[in-house]
Amino acid sequence: EHVYFVGGHVHYTYGDYKNELEREHPGMHARLAVENALEPPTGAPESWKAAIPAEHHYNTAIADRTIEYIRAHNADRPFFIWCSFPDPHHPFAVPRPYCDQYDPKAITFSPARRDGELDDLPAYIRECYKGLVATGGLDWDMRPITDEHFREMIAHTYGMISMVDDNIGRVVKALEELALLENTIIVFFSDHGDLMGDHWLSKKGPFLFRTLTRIPTVWRLPKRFNARRESDALVSTVDLMPTLLDLAGVPIPDGVQGLSYRQVMTGEQ
C-alpha cells in the first residue's frame, strides 16, 4: 500500500505534493497564490491565472505518481488506485495554457435562478448570500459579484476541467500501453457540484440544490461487460463500493449501506 497525499486546493494545498515541490523547487508552491498571479486579478472572487508552470502543478503531479505506480505494479496482481484530482474547485485558479483556453466573453451564463427567489428560501440561505455566515462552502458577499465575474470564474473552471481531462488521458494511455486497459475498471465521479450563480449563490453551500447534489458519474468497463449505455437510474456515491466489488467478483460485506448497480450498467436490469 502507498499514499501520495494532496490536501486542499490551489495555494492551500498541503501534504506530500507541497513538501516534495518545496524540496525540489523552493518557492514554486507560492506561485499558485493570487499575489503571484500572471495578470492582476479582475475582482472576480477567488479567480486568477496561476503563475505556476503546468508541469509543477498538483494535477500533473497526481497523474505522474499514478502512472509511476501503474508502471511499477505487477501486472499479474489486482490493483486499486484512488487517483483524486482537487480540481475543478474554488479558488478558480489554473495555470497556462488552461487559464487562457476559454474566453470569458464567449461563456454562456444562464444560471437557474429567478427574481425574488431568495425571499422564498430559508433565512439561512439569505444570510449566506449576504456573506453574513461563513460556511467554508460559501464565505463571501454575493451582492457585488457581476455576470462578468461569473463568466471569468466559469472560464477558469473549464480550464481546470481541461487540465484534469488531459491528465486523466495520460493515465488511461499508460494503462493502454501496458495492456491493462481491457482488464481495468475506471470510475470517474465527484463529491459535489458548484452553484456558479444558480439560485443567486456560488461555491458549494452546504445546500441541497440539485446543482450540488447531482454529480457526474462515468464508468469505463472492459468490453466483456458490454456496458456501453446511459442510465437515469437513481444511484448514490454509497453505491460505488458495492458496485465495484460486484464487478470484480468480490463478495459484498454484510451491512454495506449501498447497493450494486452492475446489472443497471450491463442492461440486465
Coordinates of C-alpha atoms in Angstrom, one line a residue:
E1 CA 0.0 0.0 0.0
H2 CA 1.2 3.5 -0.8
V3 CA -0.2 7.0 -0.3
Y4 CA 0.8 10.2 -2.1
F5 CA -1.3 12.8 -0.3
V6 CA -2.5 16.1 -1.6
G7 CA -4.9 18.0 0.6
G8 CA -6.6 21.4 -0.1
H9 CA -6.9 23.4 -3.3
V10 CA -4.6 25.7 -5.3
H11 CA -2.3 27.6 -2.9
Y12 CA -4.0 25.9 0.1
T13 CA -2.6 22.6 -1.0
Y14 CA -0.5 20.7 1.6
G15 CA 0.9 17.2 2.1
D16 CA 3.3 15.2 0.0
Y17 CA 2.9 17.4 -3.1
K18 CA 3.8 20.6 -1.3
N19 CA 6.6 19.0 0.7
E20 CA 8.2 17.4 -2.4
L21 CA 7.7 20.6 -4.6
E22 CA 9.3 22.8 -2.0
R23 CA 12.2 20.4 -1.5
E24 CA 13.0 20.2 -5.2
H25 CA 11.9 23.7 -6.3
P26 CA 12.0 26.1 -3.4
G27 CA 9.4 28.9 -3.7
M28 CA 7.5 27.2 -6.5
H29 CA 4.4 26.5 -4.4
A30 CA 3.9 30.2 -3.7
R31 CA 3.4 30.7 -7.5
L32 CA 0.0 29.2 -7.0
A33 CA -1.1 32.2 -4.9
V34 CA -3.1 35.2 -6.0
E35 CA -0.2 37.5 -5.0
N36 CA 1.9 36.0 -7.8
A37 CA -0.9 35.8 -10.5
L38 CA 0.2 36.1 -14.1
E39 CA -2.1 39.1 -14.5
P40 CA -3.7 41.4 -12.0
P41 CA -7.0 39.9 -10.7
T42 CA -10.1 41.5 -12.1
G43 CA -12.1 41.4 -8.9
A44 CA -13.9 38.2 -9.6
P45 CA -13.8 36.4 -6.2
E46 CA -11.1 33.7 -5.8
S47 CA -10.3 33.9 -9.6
W48 CA -6.9 34.4 -11.1
K49 CA -4.4 33.0 -13.6
A50 CA -1.9 30.9 -11.6
A51 CA 1.8 31.6 -12.3
I52 CA 3.0 28.0 -11.6
P53 CA 4.1 26.1 -14.7
A54 CA 1.7 23.3 -15.6
E55 CA 4.4 20.7 -15.2
H56 CA 4.8 21.6 -11.5
H57 CA 1.0 21.8 -10.8
Y58 CA -0.6 19.3 -8.4
N59 CA -2.9 17.9 -11.1
T60 CA 0.2 16.9 -13.1
A61 CA 2.0 15.5 -10.0
I62 CA -1.0 13.4 -9.1
A63 CA -1.2 11.9 -12.6
D64 CA 2.6 11.4 -12.6
R65 CA 2.5 9.4 -9.3
T66 CA -0.5 7.4 -10.5
I67 CA 1.4 6.5 -13.7
E68 CA 4.5 5.6 -11.8
Y69 CA 2.5 3.2 -9.6
I70 CA 0.9 1.6 -12.6
R71 CA 4.2 1.1 -14.4
A72 CA 5.8 -0.4 -11.2
H73 CA 2.9 -2.7 -10.5
N74 CA 3.0 -6.4 -11.2
A75 CA 0.5 -6.8 -14.0
D76 CA -0.5 -10.3 -12.7
R77 CA -1.8 -8.9 -9.5
P78 CA -5.1 -7.0 -9.0
F79 CA -4.7 -3.3 -8.0
F80 CA -6.9 -0.5 -6.8
I81 CA -5.9 3.2 -7.3
W82 CA -7.7 6.2 -5.9
C83 CA -6.5 9.0 -8.2
S84 CA -8.1 12.1 -6.8
F85 CA -7.7 15.5 -8.5
P86 CA -8.6 18.5 -6.3
D87 CA -9.8 20.4 -9.4
P88 CA -12.2 21.8 -10.6
H89 CA -12.9 23.7 -7.4
H90 CA -12.6 27.1 -5.9
P91 CA -10.3 29.0 -5.9
F92 CA -10.8 29.4 -9.6
A93 CA -7.1 29.5 -10.5
V94 CA -5.4 27.4 -13.2
P95 CA -2.0 27.8 -15.0
R96 CA -1.3 28.4 -18.6
P97 CA -2.2 27.3 -21.2
Y98 CA -5.5 26.3 -19.5
C99 CA -6.2 29.8 -17.9
D100 CA -6.3 31.2 -21.5
Q101 CA -8.1 28.3 -23.1
Y102 CA -11.7 29.7 -22.7
D103 CA -12.6 33.3 -23.4
P104 CA -14.9 34.6 -20.6
K105 CA -16.7 36.9 -23.1
A106 CA -17.7 33.8 -25.1
I107 CA -19.1 31.9 -22.0
T108 CA -22.9 31.5 -21.9
F109 CA -24.1 32.4 -18.4
S110 CA -27.7 31.3 -17.9
P111 CA -28.0 30.4 -14.2
A112 CA -31.0 28.6 -12.8
R113 CA -32.5 31.5 -10.8
R114 CA -35.4 33.9 -10.7
D115 CA -36.1 37.3 -9.4
G116 CA -37.4 37.2 -5.8
E117 CA -36.3 33.7 -5.3
L118 CA -34.2 34.5 -2.2
D119 CA -37.3 35.7 -0.5
D120 CA -38.8 32.3 -0.7
L121 CA -35.7 30.5 0.6
P122 CA -34.8 29.9 4.3
A123 CA -33.3 32.8 6.1
Y124 CA -30.0 30.9 6.5
I125 CA -29.5 31.0 2.7
R126 CA -30.3 34.7 2.5
E127 CA -27.6 35.3 5.2
C128 CA -25.1 33.2 3.2
Y129 CA -26.0 35.3 0.1
K130 CA -25.1 38.5 2.1
G131 CA -21.8 37.0 3.4
L132 CA -23.1 37.0 7.0
V133 CA -22.4 33.3 7.5
A134 CA -19.1 31.7 6.7
T135 CA -19.7 28.1 5.9
G136 CA -16.4 27.2 4.3
G137 CA -18.5 26.4 1.2
L138 CA -19.7 30.0 0.8
D139 CA -18.0 32.8 2.7
W140 CA -18.3 36.0 0.7
D141 CA -21.0 38.6 0.0
M142 CA -22.7 37.6 -3.3
R143 CA -24.2 41.0 -4.0
P144 CA -21.1 42.7 -5.7
I145 CA -20.5 39.7 -8.0
T146 CA -21.4 40.6 -11.6
D147 CA -22.2 38.4 -14.5
E148 CA -18.8 39.2 -16.0
H149 CA -17.2 37.9 -12.8
F150 CA -19.2 34.7 -13.1
R151 CA -18.1 34.3 -16.8
E152 CA -14.5 34.5 -15.7
M153 CA -15.0 32.0 -12.9
I154 CA -16.7 29.6 -15.3
A155 CA -13.9 30.1 -17.9
H156 CA -11.3 29.2 -15.3
T157 CA -13.4 26.3 -14.2
Y158 CA -13.5 25.0 -17.8
G159 CA -9.7 25.4 -17.9
M160 CA -9.4 23.3 -14.7
I161 CA -11.6 20.6 -16.3
S162 CA -9.4 20.6 -19.4
M163 CA -6.3 20.2 -17.3
V164 CA -7.8 17.3 -15.4
D165 CA -9.0 15.8 -18.6
D166 CA -5.5 15.9 -20.1
N167 CA -4.1 14.2 -17.1
I168 CA -6.7 11.5 -17.0
G169 CA -5.9 10.9 -20.6
R170 CA -2.3 10.4 -19.6
V171 CA -3.3 7.8 -17.0
V172 CA -5.5 5.9 -19.5
K173 CA -2.8 6.0 -22.1
A174 CA -0.4 4.3 -19.6
L175 CA -2.9 1.6 -18.9
E176 CA -3.3 1.1 -22.7
E177 CA 0.5 0.9 -23.2
L178 CA 0.8 -1.7 -20.5
A179 CA -2.1 -3.8 -22.0
L180 CA -4.1 -3.2 -18.8
L181 CA -6.9 -1.1 -20.1
E182 CA -9.2 -4.0 -21.0
N183 CA -8.7 -5.5 -17.6
T184 CA -9.3 -2.3 -15.6
I185 CA -12.5 -0.7 -14.3
I186 CA -12.3 3.1 -14.4
V187 CA -14.8 5.2 -12.4
F188 CA -14.9 9.0 -12.8
F189 CA -17.0 10.9 -10.3
S190 CA -17.0 13.9 -8.0
D191 CA -18.0 14.7 -4.4
H192 CA -20.2 17.8 -5.2
G193 CA -21.1 20.3 -7.9
D194 CA -20.8 24.1 -7.9
L195 CA -23.7 26.6 -7.8
M196 CA -21.9 29.0 -10.1
G197 CA -24.7 31.6 -10.0
D198 CA -27.6 29.2 -9.6
H199 CA -30.1 30.5 -7.0
W200 CA -28.0 33.7 -6.8
L201 CA -25.3 31.7 -5.0
S202 CA -21.8 30.3 -5.7
K203 CA -19.4 27.6 -4.5
K204 CA -20.8 24.6 -2.6
G205 CA -23.0 25.6 0.3
P206 CA -23.8 23.5 2.3
F207 CA -27.1 23.4 0.5
L208 CA -29.1 20.7 -1.2
F209 CA -29.8 22.2 -4.6
R210 CA -29.5 19.7 -7.4
T211 CA -26.7 21.7 -8.9
L212 CA -24.6 20.5 -6.0
T213 CA -26.0 17.0 -5.4
R214 CA -26.4 15.7 -8.9
I215 CA -22.8 14.9 -9.6
P216 CA -21.4 13.2 -12.8
T217 CA -20.5 9.5 -12.7
V218 CA -18.9 7.8 -15.7
W219 CA -17.8 4.2 -15.8
R220 CA -15.5 2.7 -18.3
L221 CA -15.7 -1.1 -18.1
P222 CA -13.7 -3.7 -20.0
K223 CA -15.5 -4.7 -23.3
R224 CA -16.6 -8.1 -21.9
F225 CA -19.2 -6.4 -19.7
N226 CA -20.9 -5.0 -22.7
A227 CA -21.9 -1.9 -20.7
R228 CA -22.0 1.0 -23.3
R229 CA -25.2 2.7 -22.2
E230 CA -26.6 5.6 -20.3
S231 CA -29.0 5.4 -17.4
D232 CA -31.1 7.8 -15.4
A233 CA -31.5 5.3 -12.5
L234 CA -31.3 6.8 -9.0
V235 CA -27.9 5.9 -7.6
S236 CA -25.6 7.4 -4.9
T237 CA -21.9 7.5 -4.0
V238 CA -22.7 4.9 -1.3
D239 CA -23.4 2.5 -4.2
L240 CA -19.9 2.8 -5.7
M241 CA -18.1 0.4 -3.4
P242 CA -20.6 -2.5 -3.6
T243 CA -20.8 -2.0 -7.4
L244 CA -17.0 -2.2 -7.7
L245 CA -16.9 -5.3 -5.6
D246 CA -19.7 -6.9 -7.6
L247 CA -17.9 -6.2 -10.9
A248 CA -14.6 -7.6 -9.5
G249 CA -16.3 -10.8 -8.3
V250 CA -15.7 -9.9 -4.6
P251 CA -18.4 -10.7 -2.1
I252 CA -20.1 -7.6 -0.7
P253 CA -19.8 -7.5 3.1
D254 CA -23.0 -7.6 5.2
G255 CA -24.2 -4.3 6.5
V256 CA -23.0 -2.2 3.5
Q257 CA -25.4 0.7 3.0
G258 CA -25.2 0.9 -0.7
L259 CA -26.4 -1.4 -3.5
S260 CA -24.6 -2.7 -6.6
Y261 CA -25.9 -1.3 -9.8
R262 CA -23.8 -3.6 -12.0
Q263 CA -27.0 -5.0 -13.6
V264 CA -28.1 -1.5 -14.5
M265 CA -24.9 -0.8 -16.4
T266 CA -24.9 -4.1 -18.2
G267 CA -28.6 -3.8 -19.2
E268 CA -29.7 -6.8 -17.2
Q269 CA -32.0 -4.6 -15.1

